Coordinates of C-alpha atoms in Angstrom, one line a residue:
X6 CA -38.3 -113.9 -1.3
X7 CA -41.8 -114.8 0.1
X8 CA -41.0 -115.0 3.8
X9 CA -39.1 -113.4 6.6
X10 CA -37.6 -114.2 10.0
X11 CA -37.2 -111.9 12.4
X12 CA -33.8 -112.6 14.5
X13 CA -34.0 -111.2 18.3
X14 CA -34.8 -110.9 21.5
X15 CA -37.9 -109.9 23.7
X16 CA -39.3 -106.0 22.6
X17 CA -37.2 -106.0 19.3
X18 CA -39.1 -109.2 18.0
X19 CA -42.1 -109.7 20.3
X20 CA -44.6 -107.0 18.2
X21 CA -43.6 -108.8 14.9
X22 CA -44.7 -112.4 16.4
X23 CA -47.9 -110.1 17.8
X24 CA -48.6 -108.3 14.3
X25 CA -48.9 -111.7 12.4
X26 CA -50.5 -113.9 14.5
X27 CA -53.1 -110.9 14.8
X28 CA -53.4 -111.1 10.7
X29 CA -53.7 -114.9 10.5
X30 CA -56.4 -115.2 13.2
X31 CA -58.3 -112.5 11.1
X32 CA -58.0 -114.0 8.1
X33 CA -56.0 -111.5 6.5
X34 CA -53.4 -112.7 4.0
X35 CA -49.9 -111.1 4.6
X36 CA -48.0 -109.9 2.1
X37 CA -45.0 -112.0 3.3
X38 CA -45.2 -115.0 6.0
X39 CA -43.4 -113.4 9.1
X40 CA -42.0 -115.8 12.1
X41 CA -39.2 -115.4 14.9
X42 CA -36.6 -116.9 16.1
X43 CA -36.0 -116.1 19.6
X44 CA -34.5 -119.0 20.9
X45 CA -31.0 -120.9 21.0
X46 CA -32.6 -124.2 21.0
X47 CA -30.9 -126.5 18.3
X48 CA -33.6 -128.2 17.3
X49 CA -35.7 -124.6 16.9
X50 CA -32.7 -123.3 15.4
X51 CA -33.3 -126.3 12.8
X52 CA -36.9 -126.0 12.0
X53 CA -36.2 -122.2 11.5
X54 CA -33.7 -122.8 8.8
X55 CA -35.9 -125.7 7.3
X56 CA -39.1 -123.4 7.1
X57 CA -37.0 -120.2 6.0
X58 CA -34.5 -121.2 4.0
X59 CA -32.0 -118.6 2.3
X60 CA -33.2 -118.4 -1.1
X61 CA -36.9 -117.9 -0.2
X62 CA -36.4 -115.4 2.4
X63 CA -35.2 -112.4 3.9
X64 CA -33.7 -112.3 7.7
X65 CA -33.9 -109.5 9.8
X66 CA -32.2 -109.2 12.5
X67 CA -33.4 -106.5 15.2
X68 CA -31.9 -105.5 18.4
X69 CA -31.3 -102.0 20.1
X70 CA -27.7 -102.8 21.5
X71 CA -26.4 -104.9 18.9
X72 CA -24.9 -107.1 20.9
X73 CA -27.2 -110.0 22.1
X74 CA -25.8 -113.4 22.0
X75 CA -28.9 -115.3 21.0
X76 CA -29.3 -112.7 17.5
X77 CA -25.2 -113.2 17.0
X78 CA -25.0 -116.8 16.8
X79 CA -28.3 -117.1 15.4
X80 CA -26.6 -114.6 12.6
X81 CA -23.2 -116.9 12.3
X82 CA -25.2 -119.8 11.6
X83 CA -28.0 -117.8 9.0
X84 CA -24.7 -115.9 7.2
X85 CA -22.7 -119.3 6.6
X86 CA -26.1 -121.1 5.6
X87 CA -26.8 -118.1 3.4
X88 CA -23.2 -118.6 1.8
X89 CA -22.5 -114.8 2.8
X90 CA -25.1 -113.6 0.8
X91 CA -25.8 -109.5 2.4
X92 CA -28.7 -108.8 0.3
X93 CA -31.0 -111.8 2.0
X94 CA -30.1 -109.5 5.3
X95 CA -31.8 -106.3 6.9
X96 CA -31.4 -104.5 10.4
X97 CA -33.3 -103.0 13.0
X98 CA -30.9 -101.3 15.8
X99 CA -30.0 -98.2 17.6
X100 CA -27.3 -96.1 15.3
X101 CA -23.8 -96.3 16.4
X102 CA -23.7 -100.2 17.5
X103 CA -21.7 -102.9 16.2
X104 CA -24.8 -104.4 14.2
X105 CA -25.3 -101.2 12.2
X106 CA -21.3 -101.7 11.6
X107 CA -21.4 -105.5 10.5
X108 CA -24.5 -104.5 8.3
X109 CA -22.6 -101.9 6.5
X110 CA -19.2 -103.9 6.3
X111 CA -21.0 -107.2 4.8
X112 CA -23.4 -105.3 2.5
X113 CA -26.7 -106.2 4.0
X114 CA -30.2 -105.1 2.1
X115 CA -31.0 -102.2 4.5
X116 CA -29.6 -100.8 8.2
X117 CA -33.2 -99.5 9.6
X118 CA -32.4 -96.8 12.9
X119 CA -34.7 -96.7 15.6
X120 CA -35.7 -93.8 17.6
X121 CA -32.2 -94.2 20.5
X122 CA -34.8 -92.7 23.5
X123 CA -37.2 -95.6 23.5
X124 CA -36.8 -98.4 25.3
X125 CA -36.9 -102.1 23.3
X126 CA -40.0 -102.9 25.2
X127 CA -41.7 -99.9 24.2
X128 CA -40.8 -100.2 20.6
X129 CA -43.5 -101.8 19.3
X130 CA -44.4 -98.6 17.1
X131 CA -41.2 -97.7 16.0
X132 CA -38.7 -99.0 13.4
X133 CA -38.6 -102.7 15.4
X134 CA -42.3 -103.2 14.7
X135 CA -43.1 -100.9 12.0
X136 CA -40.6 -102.7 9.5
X137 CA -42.1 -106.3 10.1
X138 CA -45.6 -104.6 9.9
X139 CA -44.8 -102.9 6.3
X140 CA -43.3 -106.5 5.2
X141 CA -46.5 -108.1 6.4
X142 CA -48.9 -105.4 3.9
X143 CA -50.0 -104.2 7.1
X144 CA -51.7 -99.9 6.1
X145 CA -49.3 -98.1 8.4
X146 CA -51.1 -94.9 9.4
X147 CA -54.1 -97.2 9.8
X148 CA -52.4 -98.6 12.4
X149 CA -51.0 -95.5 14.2
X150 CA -54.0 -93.9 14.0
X151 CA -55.2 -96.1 16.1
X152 CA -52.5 -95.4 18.6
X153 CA -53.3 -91.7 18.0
X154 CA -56.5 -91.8 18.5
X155 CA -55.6 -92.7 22.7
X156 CA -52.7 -90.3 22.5
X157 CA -55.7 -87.6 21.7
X158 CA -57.7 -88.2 24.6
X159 CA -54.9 -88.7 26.6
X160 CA -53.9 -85.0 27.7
X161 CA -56.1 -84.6 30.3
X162 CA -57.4 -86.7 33.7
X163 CA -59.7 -88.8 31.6
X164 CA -56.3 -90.7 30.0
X165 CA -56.8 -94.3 29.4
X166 CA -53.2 -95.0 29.7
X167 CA -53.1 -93.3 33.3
X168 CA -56.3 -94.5 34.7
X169 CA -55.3 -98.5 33.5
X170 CA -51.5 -97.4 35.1
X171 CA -53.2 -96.3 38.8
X172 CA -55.3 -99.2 38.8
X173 CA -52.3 -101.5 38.3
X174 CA -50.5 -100.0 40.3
X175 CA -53.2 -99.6 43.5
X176 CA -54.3 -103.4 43.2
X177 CA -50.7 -104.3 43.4
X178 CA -50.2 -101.9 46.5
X179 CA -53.6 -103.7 48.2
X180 CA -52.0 -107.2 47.8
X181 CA -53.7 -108.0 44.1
X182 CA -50.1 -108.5 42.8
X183 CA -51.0 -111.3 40.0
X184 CA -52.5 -109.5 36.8
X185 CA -54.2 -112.7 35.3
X186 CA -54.5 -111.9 31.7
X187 CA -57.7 -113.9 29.7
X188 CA -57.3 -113.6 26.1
X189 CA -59.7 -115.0 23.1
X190 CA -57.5 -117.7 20.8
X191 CA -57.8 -114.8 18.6
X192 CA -56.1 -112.4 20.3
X193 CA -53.8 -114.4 22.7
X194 CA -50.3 -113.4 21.6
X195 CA -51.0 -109.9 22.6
X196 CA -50.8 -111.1 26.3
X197 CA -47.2 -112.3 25.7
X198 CA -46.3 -108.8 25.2
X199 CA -48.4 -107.5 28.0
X200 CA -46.5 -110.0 30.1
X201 CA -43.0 -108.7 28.8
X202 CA -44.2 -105.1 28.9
X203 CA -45.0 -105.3 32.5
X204 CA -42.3 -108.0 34.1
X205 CA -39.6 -106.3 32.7
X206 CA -40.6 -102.8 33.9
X207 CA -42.3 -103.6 36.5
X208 CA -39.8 -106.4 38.8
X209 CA -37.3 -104.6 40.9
X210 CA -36.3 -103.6 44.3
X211 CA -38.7 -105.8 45.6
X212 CA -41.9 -104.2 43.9
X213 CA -43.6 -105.0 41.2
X214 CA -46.6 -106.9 39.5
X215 CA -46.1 -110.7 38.0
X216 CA -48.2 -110.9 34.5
X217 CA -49.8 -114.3 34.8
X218 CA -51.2 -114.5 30.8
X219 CA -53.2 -117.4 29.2
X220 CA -53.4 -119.2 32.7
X221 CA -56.0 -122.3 32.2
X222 CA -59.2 -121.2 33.5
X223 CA -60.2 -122.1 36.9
X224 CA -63.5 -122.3 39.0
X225 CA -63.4 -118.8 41.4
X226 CA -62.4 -120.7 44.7
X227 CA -59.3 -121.7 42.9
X228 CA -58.1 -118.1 43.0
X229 CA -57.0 -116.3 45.7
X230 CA -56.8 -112.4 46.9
X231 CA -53.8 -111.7 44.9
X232 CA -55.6 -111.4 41.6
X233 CA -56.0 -108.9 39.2
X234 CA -57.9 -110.2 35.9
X235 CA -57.8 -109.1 32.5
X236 CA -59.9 -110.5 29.6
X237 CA -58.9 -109.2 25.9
X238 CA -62.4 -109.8 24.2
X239 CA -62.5 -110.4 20.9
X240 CA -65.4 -113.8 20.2
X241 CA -66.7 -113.3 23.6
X242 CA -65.4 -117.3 24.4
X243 CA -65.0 -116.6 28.3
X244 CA -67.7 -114.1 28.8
X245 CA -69.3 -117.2 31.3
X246 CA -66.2 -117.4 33.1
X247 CA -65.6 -113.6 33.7
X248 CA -69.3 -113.5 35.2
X249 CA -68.4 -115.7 37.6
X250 CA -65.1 -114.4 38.6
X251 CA -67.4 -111.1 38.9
X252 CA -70.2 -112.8 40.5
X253 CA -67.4 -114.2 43.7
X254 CA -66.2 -110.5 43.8
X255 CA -62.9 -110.2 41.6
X256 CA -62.1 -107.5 39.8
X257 CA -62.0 -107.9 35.7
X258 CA -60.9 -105.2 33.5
X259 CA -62.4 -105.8 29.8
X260 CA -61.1 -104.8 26.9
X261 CA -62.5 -105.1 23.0
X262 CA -60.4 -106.2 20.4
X263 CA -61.9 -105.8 17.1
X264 CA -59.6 -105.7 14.8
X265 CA -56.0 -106.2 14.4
X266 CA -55.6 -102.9 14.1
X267 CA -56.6 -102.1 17.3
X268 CA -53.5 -103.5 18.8
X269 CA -52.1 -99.9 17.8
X270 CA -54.3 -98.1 20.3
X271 CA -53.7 -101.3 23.0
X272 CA -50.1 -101.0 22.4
X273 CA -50.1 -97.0 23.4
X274 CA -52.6 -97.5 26.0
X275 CA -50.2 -100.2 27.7
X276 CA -47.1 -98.7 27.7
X277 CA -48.0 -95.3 29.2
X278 CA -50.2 -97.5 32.1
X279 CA -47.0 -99.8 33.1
X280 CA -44.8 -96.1 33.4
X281 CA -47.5 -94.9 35.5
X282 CA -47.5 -98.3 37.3
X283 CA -43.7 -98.4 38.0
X284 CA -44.1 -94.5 38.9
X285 CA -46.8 -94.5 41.8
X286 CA -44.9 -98.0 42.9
X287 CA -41.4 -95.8 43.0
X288 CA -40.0 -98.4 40.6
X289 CA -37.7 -96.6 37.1
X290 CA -40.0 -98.6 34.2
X291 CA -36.7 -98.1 32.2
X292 CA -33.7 -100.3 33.1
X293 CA -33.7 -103.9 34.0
X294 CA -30.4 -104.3 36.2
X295 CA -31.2 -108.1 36.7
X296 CA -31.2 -109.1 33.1
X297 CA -27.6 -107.8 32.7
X298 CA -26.7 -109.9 35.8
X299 CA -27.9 -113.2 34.2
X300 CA -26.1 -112.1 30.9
X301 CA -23.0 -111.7 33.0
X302 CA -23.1 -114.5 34.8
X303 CA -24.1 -116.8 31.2
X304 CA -21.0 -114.9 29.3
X305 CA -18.7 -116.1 32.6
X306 CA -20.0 -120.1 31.8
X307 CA -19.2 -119.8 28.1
X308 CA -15.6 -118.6 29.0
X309 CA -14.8 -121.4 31.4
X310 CA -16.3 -123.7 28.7
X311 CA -13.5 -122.1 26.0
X312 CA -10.9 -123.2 28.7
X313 CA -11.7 -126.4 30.0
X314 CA -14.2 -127.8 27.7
X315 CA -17.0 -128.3 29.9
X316 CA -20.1 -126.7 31.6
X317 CA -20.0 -126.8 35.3
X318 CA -23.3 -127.9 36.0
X319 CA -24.5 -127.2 39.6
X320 CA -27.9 -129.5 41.3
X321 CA -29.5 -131.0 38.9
X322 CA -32.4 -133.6 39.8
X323 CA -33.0 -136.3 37.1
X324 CA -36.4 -136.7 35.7
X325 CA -36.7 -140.5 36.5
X326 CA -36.0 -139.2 40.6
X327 CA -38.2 -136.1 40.5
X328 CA -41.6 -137.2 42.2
X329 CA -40.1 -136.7 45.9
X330 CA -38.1 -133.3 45.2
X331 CA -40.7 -132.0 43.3
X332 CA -43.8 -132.6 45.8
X333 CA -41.6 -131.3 48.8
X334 CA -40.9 -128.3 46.6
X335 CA -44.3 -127.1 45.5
X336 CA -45.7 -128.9 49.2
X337 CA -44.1 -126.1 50.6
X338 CA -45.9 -122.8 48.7
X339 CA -47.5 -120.7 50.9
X340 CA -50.7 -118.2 50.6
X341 CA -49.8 -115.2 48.0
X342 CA -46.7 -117.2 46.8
X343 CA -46.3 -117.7 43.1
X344 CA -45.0 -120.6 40.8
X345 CA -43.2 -120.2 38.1
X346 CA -41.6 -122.7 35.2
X347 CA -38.8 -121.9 33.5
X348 CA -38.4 -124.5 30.1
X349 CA -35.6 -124.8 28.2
X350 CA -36.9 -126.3 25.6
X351 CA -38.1 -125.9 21.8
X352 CA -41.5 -123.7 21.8
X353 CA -44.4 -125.8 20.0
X354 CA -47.7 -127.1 20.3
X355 CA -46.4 -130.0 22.4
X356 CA -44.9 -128.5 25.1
X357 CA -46.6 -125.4 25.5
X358 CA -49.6 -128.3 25.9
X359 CA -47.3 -130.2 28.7
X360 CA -46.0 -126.6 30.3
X361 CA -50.2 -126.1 30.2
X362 CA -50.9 -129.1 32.1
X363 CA -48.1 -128.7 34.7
X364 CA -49.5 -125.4 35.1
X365 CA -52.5 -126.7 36.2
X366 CA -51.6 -129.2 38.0
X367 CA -49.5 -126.7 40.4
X368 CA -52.3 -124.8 40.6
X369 CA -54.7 -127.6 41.7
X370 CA -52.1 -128.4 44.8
X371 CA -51.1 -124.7 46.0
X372 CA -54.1 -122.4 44.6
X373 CA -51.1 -120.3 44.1
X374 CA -50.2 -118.5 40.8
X375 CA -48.4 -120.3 38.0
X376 CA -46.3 -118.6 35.4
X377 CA -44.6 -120.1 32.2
X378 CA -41.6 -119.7 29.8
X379 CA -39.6 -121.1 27.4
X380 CA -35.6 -120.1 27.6
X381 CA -34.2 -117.8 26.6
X382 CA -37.0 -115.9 25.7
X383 CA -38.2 -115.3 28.8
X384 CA -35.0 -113.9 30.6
X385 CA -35.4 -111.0 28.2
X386 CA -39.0 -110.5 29.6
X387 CA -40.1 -111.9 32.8
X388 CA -36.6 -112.9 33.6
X389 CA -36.2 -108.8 35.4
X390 CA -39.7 -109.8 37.4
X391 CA -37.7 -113.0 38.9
X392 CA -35.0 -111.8 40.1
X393 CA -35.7 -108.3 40.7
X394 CA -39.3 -108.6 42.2
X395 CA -40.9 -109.5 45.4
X396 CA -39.5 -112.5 46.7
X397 CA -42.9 -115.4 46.4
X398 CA -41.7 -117.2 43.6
X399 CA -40.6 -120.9 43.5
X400 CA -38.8 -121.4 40.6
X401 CA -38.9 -125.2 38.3
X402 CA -35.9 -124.6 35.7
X403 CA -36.3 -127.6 33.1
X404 CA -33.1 -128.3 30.8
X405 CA -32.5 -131.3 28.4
X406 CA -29.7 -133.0 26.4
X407 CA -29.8 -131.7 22.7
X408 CA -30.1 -135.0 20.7
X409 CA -29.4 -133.5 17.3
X410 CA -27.1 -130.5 18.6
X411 CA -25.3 -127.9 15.6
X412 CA -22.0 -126.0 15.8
X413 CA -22.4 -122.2 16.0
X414 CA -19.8 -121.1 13.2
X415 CA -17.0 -118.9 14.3
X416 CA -18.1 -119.0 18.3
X417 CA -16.6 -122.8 19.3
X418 CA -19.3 -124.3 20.8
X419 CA -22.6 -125.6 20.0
X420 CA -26.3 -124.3 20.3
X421 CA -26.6 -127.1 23.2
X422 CA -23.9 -125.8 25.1
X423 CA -24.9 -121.6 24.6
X424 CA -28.2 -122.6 25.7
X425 CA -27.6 -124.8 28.5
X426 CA -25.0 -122.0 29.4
X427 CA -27.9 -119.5 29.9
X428 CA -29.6 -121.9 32.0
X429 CA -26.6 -121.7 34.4
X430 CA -26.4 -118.5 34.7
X431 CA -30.1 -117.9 35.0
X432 CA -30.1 -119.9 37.9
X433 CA -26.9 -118.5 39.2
X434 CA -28.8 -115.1 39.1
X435 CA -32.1 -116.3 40.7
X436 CA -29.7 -118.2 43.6
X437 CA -28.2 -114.8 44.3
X438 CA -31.4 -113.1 44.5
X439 CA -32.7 -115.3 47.4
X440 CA -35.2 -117.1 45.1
X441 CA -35.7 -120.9 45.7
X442 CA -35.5 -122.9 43.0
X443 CA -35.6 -126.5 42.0
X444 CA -33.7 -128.0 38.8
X445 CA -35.3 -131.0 36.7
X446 CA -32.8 -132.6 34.0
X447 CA -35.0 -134.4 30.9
X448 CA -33.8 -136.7 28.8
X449 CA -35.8 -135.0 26.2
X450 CA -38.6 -132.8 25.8
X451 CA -41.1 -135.1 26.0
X452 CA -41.1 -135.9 29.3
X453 CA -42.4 -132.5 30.9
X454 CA -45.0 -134.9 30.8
X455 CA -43.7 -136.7 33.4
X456 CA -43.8 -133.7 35.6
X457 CA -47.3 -133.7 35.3
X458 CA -47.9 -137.7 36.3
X459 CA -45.3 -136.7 39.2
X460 CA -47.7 -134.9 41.1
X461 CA -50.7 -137.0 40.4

């Protein structure tokens, strides 16, 4: 075995993608080549098993309930593929669920227990990011020393955790509701897990801040009141743009990122912030209510697909008719409002290029805030934040026809139809929370594109 994947969701997977993207930007040669797979996208579902196949590499699959329907279909396909082979298999979950029990009754390698009391967002130094850190050669206490070293200065009113936390929390209070996170290419996929640390504490009861990360840069008069930047600082690459932002009188937090290792210390120092955050906002940093309600409402489409065969699928507008809807929709953003895009489609270069470009070209129209995710990732991260948080987002859901679709083995259905299932009931969820939302139907994933030439 020279390679692993890491199976999961959100927190339990998130600080693995973090950890070696971290090592291959600094040049540092893993141990073991680490990816994810955090998706129920047939045709990333392919390319996963074609670039980790079972006799070159060892799956984990990490989760603190056990029971998320991405990990256990990605696990039915990986087991028969694997020919029912336990020993390419490890664990990561809370002790007591049903994956510790499947683990133990089909022989996998090792059941690893995390610590019950901490949160899968807040996991990143435990067991769910600790194991894919050892796998990756990674020096362990190197890297919690890092983390220790905030922990240290953080018993008193100088805490860097608290004072990051009351900031958030006051700029979100005084209207700067949009934390706008700048990252150097280095150090970029840190601000995906700053953007699922927050979102899914943060989004509830009406409060909360939306994580904006690795926005396209703007000129300063493209940006309105509601921001709140961050730059992680590593080559220095935007140092000219954060001057300027200074210069027209936002606020920029900096932060230097070194080394990889540093992420220990950032990953400490984030975590206490956002629970100080949600605390001054009144907001419980711990549950996210609204995730469960998509989960629900997905779980009820897959059951009326086991009766009747099909998905009922509910106002979709064609790509090829989407120039009319789609200018009314973002013509009618207001001042403070937020955008956000919601793709379900395979995660590469290609679209997160497109998903760019649509980005800014909502941006160029409204001056308003543009978010971005790929599904079903995101409903385990910002997915809370939508439903759950102020109500000035405008929602674009983007599904498409699986051209090469695969059975799911033992579940009755396909990847194509699970996924486009979770689309449903994502939409469902943000219909029932008041959110306004428009629904684009591709013919494939190519023609986000032709979002972009839409609003030309």
């Amino acid at each position: 075995m020279d390679r692993v994947l890491v199976i999961g969701m959100g927190g339990s997977s998130l600080t693995a993608e973090v950890l070696s993207s971290l090592l291959a930007a600094a040049n540092i040669e893993a141990k073991l080549s680490l990816a994810i797979l955090d998706s129920t996208d047939s045709e990333q579902v392919a390319l996963a098993a074609k670039n980790y196949p079972p006799e070159k590499s060892l799956y984990i699959l990490a989760s603190k309930s056990g029971g998320t329907a991405e990990l256990l279909a990605a696990f039915d396909y990986f087991w028969e593929l694997s020919k029912g082979n336990g020993s390419r298999f490890m664990v990561t979950t809370d002790a007591g669920t049903s994956l510790e029990k499947l683990a133990k009754d089909r022989g996998f390698r090792k059941v690893f227990n995390a610590d019950p009391n901490v949160g899968g967002r807040f996991s990143a130094l435990t067991d769910f990011g600790l194991v894919p850190a050892a796998l990756l050669g990674m020096d362990i206490p190197k890297l919690l020393n890092s983390a220790e070293k905030v922990k240290k200065v953080s018993t008193d009113v100088h805490s860097a955790g608290f004072a990051l936390g009351a900031l958030l929390a006051e700029s979100a209070l005084a209207g700067r509701d949009k934390l706008t996170v700048m990252s150097d290419a280095p150090v970029s996929a840190f601000a995906g897990w700053i953007e699922q640390v927050i979102a899914e504490s943060s989004g509830k009861h009406g409060k909360g801040m939306l994580p904006v990360p690795l926005e396209p840069l703007a000129a300063p008069e493209m940006y309105g009141s509601d921001r709140l930047f961050v730059y992680l600082r590593q080559t220095g690459e935007f140092d000219g743009n954060v001057t300027a932002l200074r210069n027209a009188g936002f606020p920029v937090i900096e932060f230097p990122f070194m080394s990889p290792y540093d992420v220990g210390a950032e990953f400490f120092r984030w975590e206490i912030a956002v629970s100080i955050m949600c605390h001054i906002l009144g907001i419980n940093a711990f549950d996210q209510p609204d995730v469960q309600d998509s989960k629900l409402r997905t779980i009820a489409k897959i059951t009326d697909f086991q009766k009747t065969g099909k998905l009922a699928e509910a106002d979709l507008v064609n790509i090829n008719d989407v120039k009319a809807a789609l200018n009314a929709f973002v013509s009618g953003a207001q001042t403070g409002q937020f955008f956000t895009i919601n793709a379900y489609v395979p995660r590469n270069q290609e679209t997160l290029d497109a998903l760019q470009s649509l980005r800014v070209a909502i941006r160029e129209k409204t001056k308003c805030a543009v978010s971005a995710g790929f599904g079903p990732r995101f409903q385990h991260s910002t997915g809370q934040f939508h439903k759950g948080g102020p109500n000035k987002g405008l929602f674009i859901q983007v599904v498409y026809d699986a051209q090469n679709d695969m059975e799911i083995p033992t579940q009755g259905m396909s990847f194509g139809t699970l996924i486009r299932a979770q689309a449903l009931g994502d939409y469902e969820a943000l219909v029932a929370a008041g959110r306004r939302t428009l629904r684009v139907l591709l013919s494939s994933p190519a023609d986000l594109s032709k979002l972009v030439d839409a609003l030309q």
